[in-house]
Amino acid sequence: KIEGTERIDLYRIRVPKGFVPGMKTEGIIFVDETLEQELELESVRQVANVATLPGIVGKSLAMPDIHTGYGFPIGGVAAFDVEEGVISPGGVGYDINCGVRLLKSNLTKEEVEPKIRELIDLLYAHIPSGVGSTGKIKLSPKDEREVIKKGAIWAVEQGFGDAEDLQRIESHGCLEGADPDAISQKAYERGRAQQGTLGSGNHFLEVQYVAEVYEPEIATVMGLSKGQVTVMIHTGSRGFGHQICDDYVRVMLQAAKKYGIELPDKELACVPFRSREGQQYFSAMKGAANYAWANRQCLMHWTREVFLRLFNLSPKDLGMKVVFDVAHNIAKEEFHFINGERKRLIVHRKGATRAFPNGHPELPDCYKDIGQPVLIPGDMGRVSFVLVGLPKAMEETFGSTCHGAGRLLSRNQAIKQARGRSIKQELAERGIIVRSAGKETLAEEMPDAYKDVSNVVDVVHNAGIARKIVKLKPMGVIKG
Ligand code: 5GP
Ligand code: MN
Ligand code: MN
């Protein structure tokens, strides 16, 4: 237990005002007693630090996958008033619009199993991955500006996937108002060759199957049923988004002083949302978010091509379609009800997933009745989940839930603990085929490096902010 925190109920603890000086509101962390034992003091302090920022509305929140991040905790959700509040790059994270896309198929586990090695080899050959990986797409400076403005729509226009895919992407894969002139030359240079690449480390492409269905009716609406093969793609905006974050952290550190904002930690660098710098960052961030949506769209297209070829099926028979695509590092302008009053807020989700309930106007028609699919990767050895958002998320968490299991060990700790082991072999013994680009990736990313996602998901399920729909198990994984 972290001294100074108070348990509210089975699934929530409070970080009271006074935990750090200057808190304008309290913090709430969604954890049960098991996950509470894994809480780091530093991440709790980060929840408290966020509560000191100007214009925060409601509480400073953290999900059960919380761990220490840059300034803001990963697993954090914080909303600010658009008139009186701030925007902060640290509240979005370095990998802007890092996110997850889930694809379904008509194939079963039994059909794919005999070909899994071949499938993983082919995917590995066709999906560019690894640190600083460059892709098959070479963007001209003009193309790059198009990507930034159009997101996944650009990818579809280039022949990567179909217009139908766009329906099942958060914000349809494109945020309006991305300003290509708010982005540095350096960011453009880093982004030019990295469109259509997976990246390294935590990013992955995983072939899975549906191992368990909790809510058959809702699963059916998503097109998911037991034994079916799915593909999960986790990547973001690559060096492009990273450079934008870097650029604006620097801008805001200077500008925060000018606006008289006191920062308990420099990593919380922020400016008023309505300030010139705030609006510039927001429109640059949108550009990176769009770049990431185009990226996942391209990777999906090549994944489909590999499946079509290997299984020798028509697109219709393969039935590889998007279930959904979510952002888990992003700031969005949204309306929420605060004490009965409809307010426009800038909601920061950093390692947190939007989880809008049924009936929400931003949901596509196909999911209006069931609520938004929420995609929660676990780790490459255990399981992942699909949930849906619930009304309570609107009341308590600005329509948000967790984004993964969350790290338990730092990369260095994981490498140490993996010494003398073959993670590849251990996974193979569990029937999971992995390939990775990075030398240390499998050690850094071994299942023991993460919390148990089943525990994490049970907390948000039991707290009533999202509901479990299906459980997915890995068959083969490509790690960056
Ligand atoms: P993040 O974006 O915070 O790095 O990662 C999101 C989540 O993905 C992590 O918290 C972890 O639970 C999950 N994850 C990382 N690697 C893998 C993987 O190879 N397979 C699956 N299914 N999940 C993973
Ligand atoms: Mn991510
Ligand atoms: Mn990422």
Tab-separated table of N, CA, C and O in Angstrom, residues 316-386:
chain	number	residue	atom	x	y	z
A	316	LYS	N	-13.711	-12.263	-50.185
A	316	LYS	CA	-14.993	-12.533	-49.556
A	316	LYS	C	-14.914	-13.762	-48.645
A	316	LYS	O	-15.414	-13.763	-47.527
A	317	ASP	N	-14.252	-14.803	-49.149
A	317	ASP	CA	-14.139	-16.020	-48.339
A	317	ASP	C	-13.227	-15.830	-47.129
A	317	ASP	O	-13.470	-16.399	-46.074
A	318	LEU	N	-12.182	-15.042	-47.305
A	318	LEU	CA	-11.293	-14.784	-46.156
A	318	LEU	C	-12.026	-13.952	-45.104
A	318	LEU	O	-11.869	-14.174	-43.901
A	319	GLY	N	-12.819	-12.987	-45.565
A	319	GLY	CA	-13.599	-12.161	-44.632
A	319	GLY	C	-12.756	-11.406	-43.625
A	319	GLY	O	-13.157	-11.238	-42.475
A	320	MET	N	-11.582	-10.947	-44.055
A	320	MET	CA	-10.734	-10.219	-43.102
A	320	MET	C	-11.169	-8.760	-43.053
A	320	MET	O	-10.922	-7.984	-43.969
A	321	LYS	N	-11.832	-8.408	-41.976
A	321	LYS	CA	-12.392	-7.060	-41.839
A	321	LYS	C	-11.981	-6.443	-40.512
A	321	LYS	O	-11.644	-7.152	-39.564
A	322	VAL	N	-12.052	-5.126	-40.462
A	322	VAL	CA	-11.730	-4.420	-39.223
A	322	VAL	C	-12.860	-4.641	-38.222
A	322	VAL	O	-14.026	-4.447	-38.563
A	323	VAL	N	-12.523	-5.053	-37.013
A	323	VAL	CA	-13.506	-5.047	-35.926
A	323	VAL	C	-13.565	-3.635	-35.353
A	323	VAL	O	-14.620	-3.013	-35.283
A	324	PHE	N	-12.387	-3.125	-34.987
A	324	PHE	CA	-12.295	-1.727	-34.581
A	324	PHE	C	-10.831	-1.326	-34.504
A	324	PHE	O	-9.935	-2.170	-34.577
A	325	ASP	N	-10.600	-0.025	-34.379
A	325	ASP	CA	-9.257	0.532	-34.256
A	325	ASP	C	-9.341	1.655	-33.241
A	325	ASP	O	-10.124	2.594	-33.411
A	326	VAL	N	-8.559	1.530	-32.166
A	326	VAL	CA	-8.602	2.551	-31.103
A	326	VAL	C	-7.253	3.230	-30.915
A	326	VAL	O	-6.207	2.618	-31.110
A	327	ALA	N	-7.317	4.482	-30.524
A	327	ALA	CA	-6.120	5.240	-30.137
A	327	ALA	C	-5.962	5.084	-28.625
A	327	ALA	O	-6.949	5.166	-27.903
A	328	HIS	N	-4.720	4.858	-28.137
A	328	HIS	CA	-4.583	4.901	-26.673
A	328	HIS	C	-3.553	5.909	-26.165
A	328	HIS	O	-3.221	5.908	-24.975
A	329	ASN	N	-3.094	6.789	-27.051
A	329	ASN	CA	-2.253	7.934	-26.638
A	329	ASN	C	-2.749	9.162	-27.400
A	329	ASN	O	-2.295	9.416	-28.523
A	330	ILE	N	-3.645	9.927	-26.816
A	330	ILE	CA	-4.239	11.002	-27.611
A	330	ILE	C	-4.936	12.011	-26.697
A	330	ILE	O	-5.288	11.681	-25.564
A	331	ALA	N	-5.095	13.237	-27.204
A	331	ALA	CA	-5.941	14.220	-26.515
A	331	ALA	C	-7.070	14.568	-27.465
A	331	ALA	O	-6.826	14.802	-28.658
A	332	LYS	N	-8.292	14.583	-26.961
A	332	LYS	CA	-9.445	14.853	-27.826
A	332	LYS	C	-10.397	15.860	-27.213
A	332	LYS	O	-10.620	15.844	-26.009
A	333	GLU	N	-10.927	16.687	-28.089
A	333	GLU	CA	-11.946	17.635	-27.661
A	333	GLU	C	-13.276	16.892	-27.652
A	333	GLU	O	-13.715	16.376	-28.678
A	334	GLU	N	-13.920	16.841	-26.492
A	334	GLU	CA	-15.163	16.073	-26.354
A	334	GLU	C	-16.119	16.810	-25.421
A	334	GLU	O	-15.689	17.602	-24.584
A	335	PHE	N	-17.400	16.481	-25.561
A	335	PHE	CA	-18.392	17.007	-24.615
A	335	PHE	C	-18.648	15.976	-23.519
A	335	PHE	O	-18.821	14.791	-23.807
A	336	HIS	N	-18.680	16.445	-22.289
A	336	HIS	CA	-19.038	15.565	-21.168
A	336	HIS	C	-19.946	16.336	-20.218
A	336	HIS	O	-19.879	17.564	-20.153
A	337	PHE	N	-20.785	15.596	-19.507
A	337	PHE	CA	-21.667	16.219	-18.520
A	337	PHE	C	-20.973	16.288	-17.164
A	337	PHE	O	-20.542	15.274	-16.628
A	338	ILE	N	-20.840	17.507	-16.658
A	338	ILE	CA	-20.227	17.713	-15.356
A	338	ILE	C	-21.293	18.351	-14.461
A	338	ILE	O	-21.747	19.458	-14.753
A	339	ASN	N	-21.679	17.660	-13.415
A	339	ASN	CA	-22.780	18.113	-12.542
A	339	ASN	C	-23.994	18.567	-13.355
A	339	ASN	O	-24.537	19.650	-13.135
A	340	GLY	N	-24.355	17.758	-14.341
A	340	GLY	CA	-25.544	18.046	-15.131
A	340	GLY	C	-25.349	19.070	-16.230
A	340	GLY	O	-26.260	19.330	-17.014
A	341	GLU	N	-24.158	19.635	-16.314
A	341	GLU	CA	-23.917	20.672	-17.326
A	341	GLU	C	-23.026	20.117	-18.443
A	341	GLU	O	-21.996	19.509	-18.173
A	342	ARG	N	-23.414	20.354	-19.700
A	342	ARG	CA	-22.641	19.861	-20.830
A	342	ARG	C	-21.448	20.774	-21.045
A	342	ARG	O	-21.601	21.980	-21.285
A	343	LYS	N	-20.243	20.192	-20.957
A	343	LYS	CA	-19.040	21.029	-21.073
A	343	LYS	C	-18.100	20.502	-22.145
A	343	LYS	O	-17.985	19.301	-22.347
A	344	ARG	N	-17.423	21.431	-22.799
A	344	ARG	CA	-16.429	21.057	-23.800
A	344	ARG	C	-15.083	20.897	-23.089
A	344	ARG	O	-14.608	21.830	-22.418
A	345	LEU	N	-14.492	19.736	-23.235
A	345	LEU	CA	-13.255	19.435	-22.514
A	345	LEU	C	-12.175	18.957	-23.471
A	345	LEU	O	-12.473	18.473	-24.564
A	346	ILE	N	-10.923	19.084	-23.022
A	346	ILE	CA	-9.841	18.444	-23.749
A	346	ILE	C	-9.395	17.251	-22.878
A	346	ILE	O	-8.840	17.425	-21.810
A	347	VAL	N	-9.748	16.061	-23.366
A	347	VAL	CA	-9.520	14.833	-22.591
A	347	VAL	C	-8.204	14.198	-23.035
A	347	VAL	O	-8.034	13.890	-24.214
A	348	HIS	N	-7.279	14.060	-22.086
A	348	HIS	CA	-5.995	13.400	-22.369
A	348	HIS	C	-6.106	11.924	-21.990
A	348	HIS	O	-6.433	11.610	-20.839
A	349	ARG	N	-5.852	11.054	-22.931
A	349	ARG	CA	-5.782	9.620	-22.617
A	349	ARG	C	-4.381	9.143	-22.973
A	349	ARG	O	-3.994	9.133	-24.136
A	350	LYS	N	-3.633	8.780	-21.950
A	350	LYS	CA	-2.251	8.351	-22.168
A	350	LYS	C	-2.099	6.918	-21.678
A	350	LYS	O	-2.006	6.677	-20.476
A	351	GLY	N	-2.099	5.996	-22.603
A	351	GLY	CA	-2.152	4.605	-22.178
A	351	GLY	C	-3.520	4.331	-21.608
A	351	GLY	O	-3.676	3.662	-20.588
A	352	ALA	N	-4.513	4.906	-22.260
A	352	ALA	CA	-5.907	4.688	-21.857
A	352	ALA	C	-6.739	4.686	-23.138
A	352	ALA	O	-6.368	5.341	-24.118
A	353	THR	N	-7.827	3.936	-23.114
A	353	THR	CA	-8.629	3.744	-24.323
A	353	THR	C	-9.991	4.386	-24.152
A	353	THR	O	-10.606	4.265	-23.095
A	354	ARG	N	-10.460	5.037	-25.198
A	354	ARG	CA	-11.826	5.547	-25.182
A	354	ARG	C	-12.765	4.350	-25.026
A	354	ARG	O	-12.509	3.277	-25.592
A	355	ALA	N	-13.845	4.542	-24.274
A	355	ALA	CA	-14.773	3.423	-24.027
A	355	ALA	C	-16.193	3.969	-23.977
A	355	ALA	O	-16.871	3.910	-22.953
A	356	PHE	N	-16.649	4.524	-25.105
A	356	PHE	CA	-17.978	5.129	-25.140
A	356	PHE	C	-19.071	4.054	-25.087
A	356	PHE	O	-18.941	2.993	-25.702
A	357	PRO	N	-20.147	4.343	-24.363
A	357	PRO	CA	-21.230	3.365	-24.222
A	357	PRO	C	-22.185	3.376	-25.421
A	357	PRO	O	-22.078	4.248	-26.283
A	358	ASN	N	-23.100	2.414	-25.438
A	358	ASN	CA	-24.087	2.364	-26.525
A	358	ASN	C	-24.852	3.682	-26.601
A	358	ASN	O	-25.009	4.382	-25.600
A	359	GLY	N	-25.259	4.032	-27.795
A	359	GLY	CA	-26.023	5.257	-27.990
A	359	GLY	C	-25.185	6.508	-28.143
A	359	GLY	O	-25.697	7.564	-28.504
A	360	HIS	N	-23.898	6.435	-27.882
A	360	HIS	CA	-23.081	7.652	-27.991
A	360	HIS	C	-23.048	8.131	-29.448
A	360	HIS	O	-22.821	7.341	-30.367
A	361	PRO	N	-23.261	9.442	-29.659
A	361	PRO	CA	-23.335	9.946	-31.043
A	361	PRO	C	-22.073	9.716	-31.866
A	361	PRO	O	-22.141	9.685	-33.097
A	362	GLU	N	-20.915	9.558	-31.228
A	362	GLU	CA	-19.686	9.370	-32.012
A	362	GLU	C	-19.465	7.937	-32.483
A	362	GLU	O	-18.495	7.658	-33.188
A	363	LEU	N	-20.350	7.020	-32.098
A	363	LEU	CA	-20.154	5.630	-32.512
A	363	LEU	C	-20.724	5.386	-33.910
A	363	LEU	O	-21.737	5.957	-34.281
A	364	PRO	N	-20.060	4.514	-34.681
A	364	PRO	CA	-20.627	4.162	-35.987
A	364	PRO	C	-21.935	3.399	-35.783
A	364	PRO	O	-22.136	2.762	-34.744
A	365	ASP	N	-22.804	3.463	-36.787
A	365	ASP	CA	-24.127	2.832	-36.678
A	365	ASP	C	-24.047	1.369	-36.252
A	365	ASP	O	-24.842	0.910	-35.448
A	366	CYS	N	-23.054	0.657	-36.790
A	366	CYS	CA	-22.976	-0.785	-36.507
A	366	CYS	C	-22.751	-1.078	-35.025
A	366	CYS	O	-23.061	-2.176	-34.565
A	367	TYR	N	-22.227	-0.119	-34.290
A	367	TYR	CA	-21.968	-0.345	-32.854
A	367	TYR	C	-22.815	0.531	-31.933
A	367	TYR	O	-22.597	0.535	-30.716
A	368	LYS	N	-23.759	1.264	-32.515
A	368	LYS	CA	-24.604	2.153	-31.700
A	368	LYS	C	-25.317	1.389	-30.581
A	368	LYS	O	-25.462	1.888	-29.476
A	369	ASP	N	-25.756	0.158	-30.883
A	369	ASP	CA	-26.541	-0.595	-29.893
A	369	ASP	C	-25.704	-1.307	-28.841
A	369	ASP	O	-26.195	-1.599	-27.756
A	370	ILE	N	-24.469	-1.611	-29.170
A	370	ILE	CA	-23.686	-2.420	-28.220
A	370	ILE	C	-22.646	-1.611	-27.455
A	370	ILE	O	-22.154	-2.037	-26.425
A	371	GLY	N	-22.297	-0.441	-27.961
A	371	GLY	CA	-21.215	0.341	-27.345
A	371	GLY	C	-19.924	0.128	-28.107
A	371	GLY	O	-19.815	-0.757	-28.949
A	372	GLN	N	-18.940	0.958	-27.804
A	372	GLN	CA	-17.687	0.939	-28.562
A	372	GLN	C	-16.819	-0.257	-28.190
A	372	GLN	O	-16.569	-0.505	-27.019
A	373	PRO	N	-16.347	-1.011	-29.186
A	373	PRO	CA	-15.372	-2.059	-28.889
A	373	PRO	C	-14.090	-1.448	-28.316
A	373	PRO	O	-13.603	-0.425	-28.796
A	374	VAL	N	-13.582	-2.076	-27.275
A	374	VAL	CA	-12.364	-1.631	-26.592
A	374	VAL	C	-11.359	-2.769	-26.726
A	374	VAL	O	-11.677	-3.906	-26.376
A	375	LEU	N	-10.179	-2.471	-27.263
A	375	LEU	CA	-9.206	-3.524	-27.559
A	375	LEU	C	-8.076	-3.483	-26.540
A	375	LEU	O	-7.374	-2.475	-26.433
A	376	ILE	N	-7.925	-4.563	-25.792
A	376	ILE	CA	-6.942	-4.584	-24.705
A	376	ILE	C	-5.926	-5.712	-24.905
A	376	ILE	O	-6.183	-6.865	-24.558
A	377	PRO	N	-4.756	-5.368	-25.464
A	377	PRO	CA	-3.704	-6.373	-25.574
A	377	PRO	C	-3.163	-6.733	-24.190
A	377	PRO	O	-3.163	-5.887	-23.284
A	378	GLY	N	-2.718	-7.984	-24.041
A	378	GLY	CA	-2.181	-8.409	-22.742
A	378	GLY	C	-0.682	-8.586	-22.818
A	378	GLY	O	0.089	-7.719	-22.417
A	379	ASP	N	-0.233	-9.695	-23.375
A	379	ASP	CA	1.183	-9.919	-23.664
A	379	ASP	C	1.262	-11.061	-24.663
A	379	ASP	O	0.256	-11.703	-24.964
A	380	MET	N	2.470	-11.339	-25.144
A	380	MET	CA	2.586	-12.302	-26.249
A	380	MET	C	2.461	-13.757	-25.811
A	380	MET	O	2.440	-14.650	-26.660
A	381	GLY	N	2.368	-13.994	-24.501
A	381	GLY	CA	2.279	-15.382	-24.045
A	381	GLY	C	0.942	-15.764	-23.433
A	381	GLY	O	0.595	-16.936	-23.381
A	382	ARG	N	0.212	-14.802	-22.925
A	382	ARG	CA	-1.028	-15.112	-22.234
A	382	ARG	C	-2.232	-14.738	-23.097
A	382	ARG	O	-2.494	-15.391	-24.098
A	383	VAL	N	-2.951	-13.723	-22.751
A	383	VAL	CA	-4.202	-13.428	-23.450
A	383	VAL	C	-4.365	-11.934	-23.714
A	383	VAL	O	-3.619	-11.112	-23.178
A	384	SER	N	-5.364	-11.609	-24.531
A	384	SER	CA	-5.799	-10.227	-24.774
A	384	SER	C	-7.323	-10.234	-24.708
A	384	SER	O	-7.933	-11.309	-24.702
A	385	PHE	N	-7.941	-9.049	-24.677
A	385	PHE	CA	-9.393	-8.989	-24.519
A	385	PHE	C	-10.040	-7.970	-25.455
A	385	PHE	O	-9.409	-6.986	-25.845
A	386	VAL	N	-11.315	-8.214	-25.735
A	386	VAL	CA	-12.167	-7.182	-26.331
A	386	VAL	C	-13.258	-6.887	-25.313
A	386	VAL	O	-13.870	-7.816	-24.764
